[in-house]
Coordinates of C-alpha atoms in Angstrom, one line a residue:
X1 CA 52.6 96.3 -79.8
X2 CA 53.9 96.1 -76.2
X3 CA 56.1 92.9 -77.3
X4 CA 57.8 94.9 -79.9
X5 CA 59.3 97.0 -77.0
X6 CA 62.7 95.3 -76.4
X7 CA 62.9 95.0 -80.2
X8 CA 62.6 98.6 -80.6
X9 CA 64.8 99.7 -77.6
X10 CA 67.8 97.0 -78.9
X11 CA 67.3 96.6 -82.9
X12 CA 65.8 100.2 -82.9
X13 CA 68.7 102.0 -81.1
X14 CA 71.3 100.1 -83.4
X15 CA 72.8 103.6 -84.6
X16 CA 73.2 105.3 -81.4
X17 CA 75.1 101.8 -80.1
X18 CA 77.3 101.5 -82.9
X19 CA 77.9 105.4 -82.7
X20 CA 78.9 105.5 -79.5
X21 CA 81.4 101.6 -79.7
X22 CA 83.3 103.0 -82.6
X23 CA 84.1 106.2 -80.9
X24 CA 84.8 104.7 -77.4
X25 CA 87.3 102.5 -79.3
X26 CA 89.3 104.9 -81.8
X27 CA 89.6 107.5 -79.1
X28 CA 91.0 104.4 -77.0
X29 CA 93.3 103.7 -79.4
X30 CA 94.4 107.6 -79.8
X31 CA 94.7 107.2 -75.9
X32 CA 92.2 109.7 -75.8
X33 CA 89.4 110.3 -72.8
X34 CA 87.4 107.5 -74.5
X35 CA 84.1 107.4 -72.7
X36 CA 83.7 111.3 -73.1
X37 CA 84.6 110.8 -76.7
X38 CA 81.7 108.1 -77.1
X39 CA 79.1 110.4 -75.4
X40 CA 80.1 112.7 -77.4
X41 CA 79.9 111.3 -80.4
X42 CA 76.1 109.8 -79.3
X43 CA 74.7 112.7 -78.4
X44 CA 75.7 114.6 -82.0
X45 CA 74.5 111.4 -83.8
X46 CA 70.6 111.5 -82.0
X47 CA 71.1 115.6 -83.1
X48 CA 72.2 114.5 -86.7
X49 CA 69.5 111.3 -87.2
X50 CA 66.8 112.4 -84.7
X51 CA 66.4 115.9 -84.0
X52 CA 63.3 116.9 -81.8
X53 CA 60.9 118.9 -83.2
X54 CA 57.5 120.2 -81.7
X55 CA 54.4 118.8 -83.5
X56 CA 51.1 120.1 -83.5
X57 CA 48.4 117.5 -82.2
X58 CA 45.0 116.9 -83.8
X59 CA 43.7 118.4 -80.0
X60 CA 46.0 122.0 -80.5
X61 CA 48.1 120.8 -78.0
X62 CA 51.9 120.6 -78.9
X63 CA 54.2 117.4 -78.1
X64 CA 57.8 117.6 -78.5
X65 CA 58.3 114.4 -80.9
X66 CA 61.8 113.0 -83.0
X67 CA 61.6 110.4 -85.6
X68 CA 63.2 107.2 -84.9
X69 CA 64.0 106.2 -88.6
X70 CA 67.7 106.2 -88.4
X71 CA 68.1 105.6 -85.1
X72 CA 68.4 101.8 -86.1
X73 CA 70.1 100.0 -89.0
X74 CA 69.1 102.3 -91.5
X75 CA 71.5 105.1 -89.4
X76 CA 74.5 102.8 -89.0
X77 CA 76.3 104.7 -92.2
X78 CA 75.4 108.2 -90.1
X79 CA 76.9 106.6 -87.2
X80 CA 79.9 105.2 -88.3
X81 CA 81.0 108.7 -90.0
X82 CA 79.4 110.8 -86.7
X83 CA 81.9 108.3 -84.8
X84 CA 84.7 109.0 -87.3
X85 CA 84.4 112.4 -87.3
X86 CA 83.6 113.6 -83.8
X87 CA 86.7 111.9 -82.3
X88 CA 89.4 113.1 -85.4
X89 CA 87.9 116.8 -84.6
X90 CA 88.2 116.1 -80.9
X91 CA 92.0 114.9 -81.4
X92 CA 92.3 117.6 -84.0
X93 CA 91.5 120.6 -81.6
X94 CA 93.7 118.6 -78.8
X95 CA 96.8 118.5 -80.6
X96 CA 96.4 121.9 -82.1
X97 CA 95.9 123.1 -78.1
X98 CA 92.3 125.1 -79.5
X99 CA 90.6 124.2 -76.4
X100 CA 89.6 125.9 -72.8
X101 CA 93.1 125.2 -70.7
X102 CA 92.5 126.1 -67.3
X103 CA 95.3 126.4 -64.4
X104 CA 96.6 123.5 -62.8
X105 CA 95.5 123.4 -59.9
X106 CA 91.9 122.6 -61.2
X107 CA 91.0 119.4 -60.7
X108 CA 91.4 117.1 -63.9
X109 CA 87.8 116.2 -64.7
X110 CA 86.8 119.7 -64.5
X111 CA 89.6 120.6 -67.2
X112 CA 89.1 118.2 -69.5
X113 CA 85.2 118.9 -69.2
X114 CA 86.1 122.2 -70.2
X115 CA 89.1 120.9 -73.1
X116 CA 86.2 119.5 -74.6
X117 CA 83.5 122.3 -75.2
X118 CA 85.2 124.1 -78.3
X119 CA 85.9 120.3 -80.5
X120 CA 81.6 119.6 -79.1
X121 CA 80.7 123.2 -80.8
X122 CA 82.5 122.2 -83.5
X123 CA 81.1 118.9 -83.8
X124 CA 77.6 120.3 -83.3
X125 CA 78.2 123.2 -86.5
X126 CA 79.6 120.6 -88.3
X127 CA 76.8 118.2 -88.2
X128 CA 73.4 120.1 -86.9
X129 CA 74.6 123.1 -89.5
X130 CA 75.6 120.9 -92.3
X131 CA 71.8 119.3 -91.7
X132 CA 70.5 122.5 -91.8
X133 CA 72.0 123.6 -94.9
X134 CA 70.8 121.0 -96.4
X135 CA 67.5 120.5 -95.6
X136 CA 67.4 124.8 -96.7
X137 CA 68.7 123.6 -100.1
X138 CA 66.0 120.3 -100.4
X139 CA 63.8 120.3 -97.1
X140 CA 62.9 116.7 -98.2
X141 CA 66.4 115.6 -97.7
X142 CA 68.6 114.9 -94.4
X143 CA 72.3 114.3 -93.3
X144 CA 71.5 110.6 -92.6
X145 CA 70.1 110.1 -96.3
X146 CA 73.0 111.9 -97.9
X147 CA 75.2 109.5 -96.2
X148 CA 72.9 106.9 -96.8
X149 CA 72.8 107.4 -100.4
X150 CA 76.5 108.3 -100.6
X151 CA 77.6 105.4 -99.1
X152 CA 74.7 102.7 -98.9
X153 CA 74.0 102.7 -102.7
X154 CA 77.1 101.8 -103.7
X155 CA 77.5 99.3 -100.7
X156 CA 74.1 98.1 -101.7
X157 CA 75.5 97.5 -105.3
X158 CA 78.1 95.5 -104.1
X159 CA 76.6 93.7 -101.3
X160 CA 73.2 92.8 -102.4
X161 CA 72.8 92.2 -105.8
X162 CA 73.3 88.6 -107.3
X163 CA 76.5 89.4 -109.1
X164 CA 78.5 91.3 -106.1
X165 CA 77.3 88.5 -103.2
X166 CA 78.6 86.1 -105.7
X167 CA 82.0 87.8 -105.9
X168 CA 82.7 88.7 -102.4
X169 CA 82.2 85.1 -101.9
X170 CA 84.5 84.3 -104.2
X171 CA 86.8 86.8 -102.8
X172 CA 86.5 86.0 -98.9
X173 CA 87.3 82.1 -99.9
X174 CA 90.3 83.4 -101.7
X175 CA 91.4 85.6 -98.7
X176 CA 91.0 82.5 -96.5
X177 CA 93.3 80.5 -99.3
X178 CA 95.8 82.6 -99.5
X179 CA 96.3 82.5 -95.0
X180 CA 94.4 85.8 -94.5
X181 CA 90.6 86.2 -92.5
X182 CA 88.5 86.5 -95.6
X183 CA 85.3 87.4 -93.5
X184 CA 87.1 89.7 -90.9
X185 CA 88.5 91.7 -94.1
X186 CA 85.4 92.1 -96.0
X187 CA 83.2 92.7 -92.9
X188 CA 83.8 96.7 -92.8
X189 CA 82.2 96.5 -96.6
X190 CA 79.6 93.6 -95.7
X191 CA 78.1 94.4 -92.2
X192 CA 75.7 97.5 -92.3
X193 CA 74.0 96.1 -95.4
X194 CA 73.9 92.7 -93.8
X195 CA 72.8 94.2 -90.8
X196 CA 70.1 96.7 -92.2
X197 CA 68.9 93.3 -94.3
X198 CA 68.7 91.3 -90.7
X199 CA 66.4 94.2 -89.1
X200 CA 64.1 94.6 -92.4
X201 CA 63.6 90.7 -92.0
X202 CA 63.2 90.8 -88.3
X203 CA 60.7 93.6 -88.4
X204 CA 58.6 91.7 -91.0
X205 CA 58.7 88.6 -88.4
X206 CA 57.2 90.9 -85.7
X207 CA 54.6 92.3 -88.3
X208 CA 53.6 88.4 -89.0
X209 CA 54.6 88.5 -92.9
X210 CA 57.3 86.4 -94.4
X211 CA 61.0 87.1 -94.6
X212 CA 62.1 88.6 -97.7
X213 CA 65.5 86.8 -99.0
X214 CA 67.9 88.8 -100.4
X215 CA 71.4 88.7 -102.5
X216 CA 73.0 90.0 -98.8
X217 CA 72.2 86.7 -97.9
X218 CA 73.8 84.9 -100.2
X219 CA 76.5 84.1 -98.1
X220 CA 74.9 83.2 -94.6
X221 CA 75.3 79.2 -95.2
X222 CA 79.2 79.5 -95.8
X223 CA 80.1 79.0 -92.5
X224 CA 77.2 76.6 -90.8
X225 CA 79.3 73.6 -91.3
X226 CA 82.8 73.9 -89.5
X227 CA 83.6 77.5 -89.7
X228 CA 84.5 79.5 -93.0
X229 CA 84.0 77.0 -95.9
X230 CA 82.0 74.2 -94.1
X231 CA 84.9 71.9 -94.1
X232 CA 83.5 69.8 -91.6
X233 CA 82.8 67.0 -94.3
X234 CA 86.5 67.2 -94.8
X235 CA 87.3 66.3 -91.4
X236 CA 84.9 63.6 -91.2
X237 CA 86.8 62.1 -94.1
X238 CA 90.1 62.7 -92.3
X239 CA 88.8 61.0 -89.1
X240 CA 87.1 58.2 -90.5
X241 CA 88.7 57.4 -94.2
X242 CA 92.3 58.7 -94.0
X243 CA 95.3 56.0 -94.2
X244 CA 98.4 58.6 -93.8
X245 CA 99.1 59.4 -90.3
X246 CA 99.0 63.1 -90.7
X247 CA 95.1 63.5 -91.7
X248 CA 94.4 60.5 -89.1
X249 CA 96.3 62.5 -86.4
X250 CA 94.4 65.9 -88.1
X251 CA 91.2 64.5 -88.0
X252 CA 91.5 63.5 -84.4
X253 CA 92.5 66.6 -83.4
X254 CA 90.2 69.0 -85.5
X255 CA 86.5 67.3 -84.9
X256 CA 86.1 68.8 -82.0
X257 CA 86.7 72.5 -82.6
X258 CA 85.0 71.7 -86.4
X259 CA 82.0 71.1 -85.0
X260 CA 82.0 73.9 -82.6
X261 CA 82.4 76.1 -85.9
X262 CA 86.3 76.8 -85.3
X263 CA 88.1 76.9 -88.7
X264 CA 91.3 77.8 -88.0
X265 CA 93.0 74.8 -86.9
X266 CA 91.3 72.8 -90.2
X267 CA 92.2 76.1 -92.8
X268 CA 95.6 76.0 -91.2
X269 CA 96.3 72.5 -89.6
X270 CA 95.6 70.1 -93.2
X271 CA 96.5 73.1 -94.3
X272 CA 94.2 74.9 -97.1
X273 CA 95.6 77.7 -97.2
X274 CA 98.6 77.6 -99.9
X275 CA 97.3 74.1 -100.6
X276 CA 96.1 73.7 -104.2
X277 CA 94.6 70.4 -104.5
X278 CA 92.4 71.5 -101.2
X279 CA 91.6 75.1 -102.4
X280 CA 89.4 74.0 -105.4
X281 CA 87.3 71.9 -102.5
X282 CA 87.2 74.6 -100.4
X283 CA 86.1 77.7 -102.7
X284 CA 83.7 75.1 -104.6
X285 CA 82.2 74.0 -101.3
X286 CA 81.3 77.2 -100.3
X287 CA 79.7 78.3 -103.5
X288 CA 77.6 75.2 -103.4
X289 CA 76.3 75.4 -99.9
X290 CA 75.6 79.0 -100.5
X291 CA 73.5 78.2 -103.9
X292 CA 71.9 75.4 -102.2
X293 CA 71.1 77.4 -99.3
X294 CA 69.4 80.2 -101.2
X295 CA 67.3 77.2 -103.9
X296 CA 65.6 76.3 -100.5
X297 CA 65.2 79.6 -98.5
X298 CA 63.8 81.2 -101.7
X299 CA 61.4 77.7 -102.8
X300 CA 60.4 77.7 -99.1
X301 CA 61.8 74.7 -97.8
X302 CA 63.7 75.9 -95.4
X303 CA 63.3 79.5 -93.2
X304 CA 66.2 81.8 -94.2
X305 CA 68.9 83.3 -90.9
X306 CA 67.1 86.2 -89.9
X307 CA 68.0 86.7 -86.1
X308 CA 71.3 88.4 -85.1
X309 CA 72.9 86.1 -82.7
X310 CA 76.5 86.5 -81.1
X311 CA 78.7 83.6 -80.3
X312 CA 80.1 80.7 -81.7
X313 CA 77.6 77.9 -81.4
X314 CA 78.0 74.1 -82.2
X315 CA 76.5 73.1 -85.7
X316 CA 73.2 72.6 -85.7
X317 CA 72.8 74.3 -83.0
X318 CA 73.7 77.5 -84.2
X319 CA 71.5 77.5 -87.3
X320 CA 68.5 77.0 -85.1
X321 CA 68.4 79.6 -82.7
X322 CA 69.3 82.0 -86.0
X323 CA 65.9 81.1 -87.9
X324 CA 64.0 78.8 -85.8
X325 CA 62.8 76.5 -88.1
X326 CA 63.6 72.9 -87.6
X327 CA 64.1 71.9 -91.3
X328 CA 67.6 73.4 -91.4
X329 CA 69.0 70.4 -89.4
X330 CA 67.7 68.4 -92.0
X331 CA 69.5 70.7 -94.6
X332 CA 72.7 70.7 -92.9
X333 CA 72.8 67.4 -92.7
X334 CA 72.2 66.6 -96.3
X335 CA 74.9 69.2 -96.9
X336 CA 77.1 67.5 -95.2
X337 CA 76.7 64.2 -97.2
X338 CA 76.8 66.5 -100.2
X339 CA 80.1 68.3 -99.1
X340 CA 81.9 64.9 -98.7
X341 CA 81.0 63.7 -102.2
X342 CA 82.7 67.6 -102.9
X343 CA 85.7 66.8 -101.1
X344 CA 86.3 63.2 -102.0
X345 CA 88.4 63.4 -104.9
X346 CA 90.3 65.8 -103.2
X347 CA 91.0 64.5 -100.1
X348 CA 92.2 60.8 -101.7
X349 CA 95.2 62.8 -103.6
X350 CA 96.1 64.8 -100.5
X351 CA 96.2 61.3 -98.4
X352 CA 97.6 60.0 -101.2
X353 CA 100.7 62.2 -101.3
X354 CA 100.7 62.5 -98.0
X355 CA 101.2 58.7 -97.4
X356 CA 103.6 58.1 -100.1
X357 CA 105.9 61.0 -98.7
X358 CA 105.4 59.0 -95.1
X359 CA 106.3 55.9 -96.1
X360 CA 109.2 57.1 -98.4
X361 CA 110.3 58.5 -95.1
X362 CA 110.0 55.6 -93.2
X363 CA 112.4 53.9 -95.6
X364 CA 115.0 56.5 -95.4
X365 CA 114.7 56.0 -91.8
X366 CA 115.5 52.2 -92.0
X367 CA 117.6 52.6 -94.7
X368 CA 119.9 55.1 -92.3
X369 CA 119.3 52.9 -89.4
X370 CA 120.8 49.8 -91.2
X371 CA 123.9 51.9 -92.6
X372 CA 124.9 52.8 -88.8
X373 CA 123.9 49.2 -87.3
X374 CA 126.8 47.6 -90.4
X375 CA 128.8 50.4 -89.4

């Protein structure tokens, strides 16, 4: 159990981390003392998700114990409304001048210390008293599972079940059509349940059983090849097939940052977005890798993305240190020779067009040149 340490004191402390980053950064952008807004805000969360109690051992000695159940992923709904909250009442009591003002000629960090002791009573009857009440009306419940049912069932319902991970795919590629950051826009909706599915998975690594694949998962092969829609096979038919001098000079450019997993310049250089002959591609592609991806991770053939992993990595690269498993090189590579059988069809039209308005160009050009050299 001692290698499960650094697991439990990063994974396991996911709440109080995400507690105290969302307040640092809204008080921040209230120009507010952020860092005593942040402490703040972590010390009410570990009194709302992990109180200490005093436990009677089986020796009659007593130990001062808190559980540690939402001190991770499962508390990151607590923590993101602790955050919310703690800061608005801070700014609240601020603005309303119902703090401790002391002269002048105090020194500032002893005011503000002192500015901040009514909005941290507050804070503290707000969420230690509104866990109290309730655990007087059902001691089996908590403040952390009312929000956790009150916001993570419905969440849930959206995010992983078959139906809603099939939508919000849908609805991320459309975002992305239509010029707008389809995964930054749905990530507020999509990241504590993706998250709390990660940690689950995770924890059943450590335990030596087998990850569990879920709908929330759905989506984690939508962006392995190329960015947000794996359109990677799309530049690799610009580079190597294209005849207009646009998608030659956009394959050139794009390969590069494609295979580093940097969509922009492809979703907004060919472009995609607003284009309707490369939309269908696009949103297809995307529901295909993601079906494909969940056939194998649930028949076994390939280890689903468990590990949490920051940074942009190349492709193939980045897949592997997420799951460790070799046999997703060999998936991403067949998905890439699948992709470009996707994007064929489409891409021909685009060159295509794109060739016939060059070369129509071209003429007008000679034609012009011809008129001034007779002139």
């Amino acid at each position: 159990m001692v290698i499960l340490i650094p697991f439990n004191m990063t994974m396991g402390m996911l709440g109080v981390i995400a507690a105290f980053a969302i307040a640092y950064n809204l008080a921040s952008s209230y120009k507010m003392s952020a860092m005593s807004s942040a402490l703040t805000s972590a010390i009410i969360f570990m009194l709302t998700a992990a109180p200490a109690g005093y436990y009677a051992l089986a020796d009659g000695s007593v130990a001062s114990m808190m559980k540690t159940t939402y001190l991770g992923s499962q508390g990151l709904f607590t923590a993101i409304v602790v955050a919310i909250v703690t800061v608005e009442v801070t700014r609240f009591c601020l603005s309303h001048h119902l703090t401790i003002r002391l002269p002048e000629s105090v020194p500032p960090f002893i005011s503000e210390t002192f500015s901040l002791i009514i909005p941290g009573v507050l804070n503290t009857i707000i969420f230690f008293g509104g866990n109290l009440l309730i655990q007087a009306y059902d001691p089996t419940m908590t403040l952390p599972a009312l929000i956790e049912f009150v916001l993570g069932k419905p969440l849930g319902g959206l995010c992983n079940t078959w139906p809603g991970a099939i939508a919000l795919c849908i609805i991320s590629s459309l975002f992305w059509c239509c010029g707008l950051h389809g995964t930054m826009i749905l990530m507020p909706f999509t990241t504590a349940i993706g998250m709390q599915v990660a940690t689950r998975n995770m924890e059943l690594v450590a335990a030596g059983k087998d990850i569990i694949f879920q709908p929330a998962m759905f989506g984690d092969a939508g962006n392995l090849l190329g960015g947000a829609g794996n359109t990677f096979s799309f530049v690799l038919l610009c580079l190597l097939l294209a005849h207009s001098k646009q998608l030659k000079a956009f394959g050139k450019a794009t390969i590069i940052p494609s295979f580093c997993r940097i969509s922009e310049p492809v979703l907004y250089g060919a472009p995609i977005a607003f284009n309707p002959i490369l939309m269908i591609p696009f949103i297809v592609g995307t529901l295909l890798s993601n079906a494909l991806y969940t056939i194998c991770c649930m028949t076994g053939l390939i280890t689903p993305i468990y590990l949490q992993v920051a940074g942009t990595f190349p492709i193939f690269i980045n897949s592997f240190i997420k799951c460790l498993d070799f046999r997703i090189i060999i998936f991403e590579i067949v998905l890439i020779a699948i992709l470009a059988v996707v994007w064929y069809p489409f891409f021909k039209i685009y060159d295509s067009q794109l060739g016939t308005k060059e070369k129509m160009k071209e003429e007008e050009i000679d034609s012009n040149n011809i008129e001034e050299s007779i002139a």
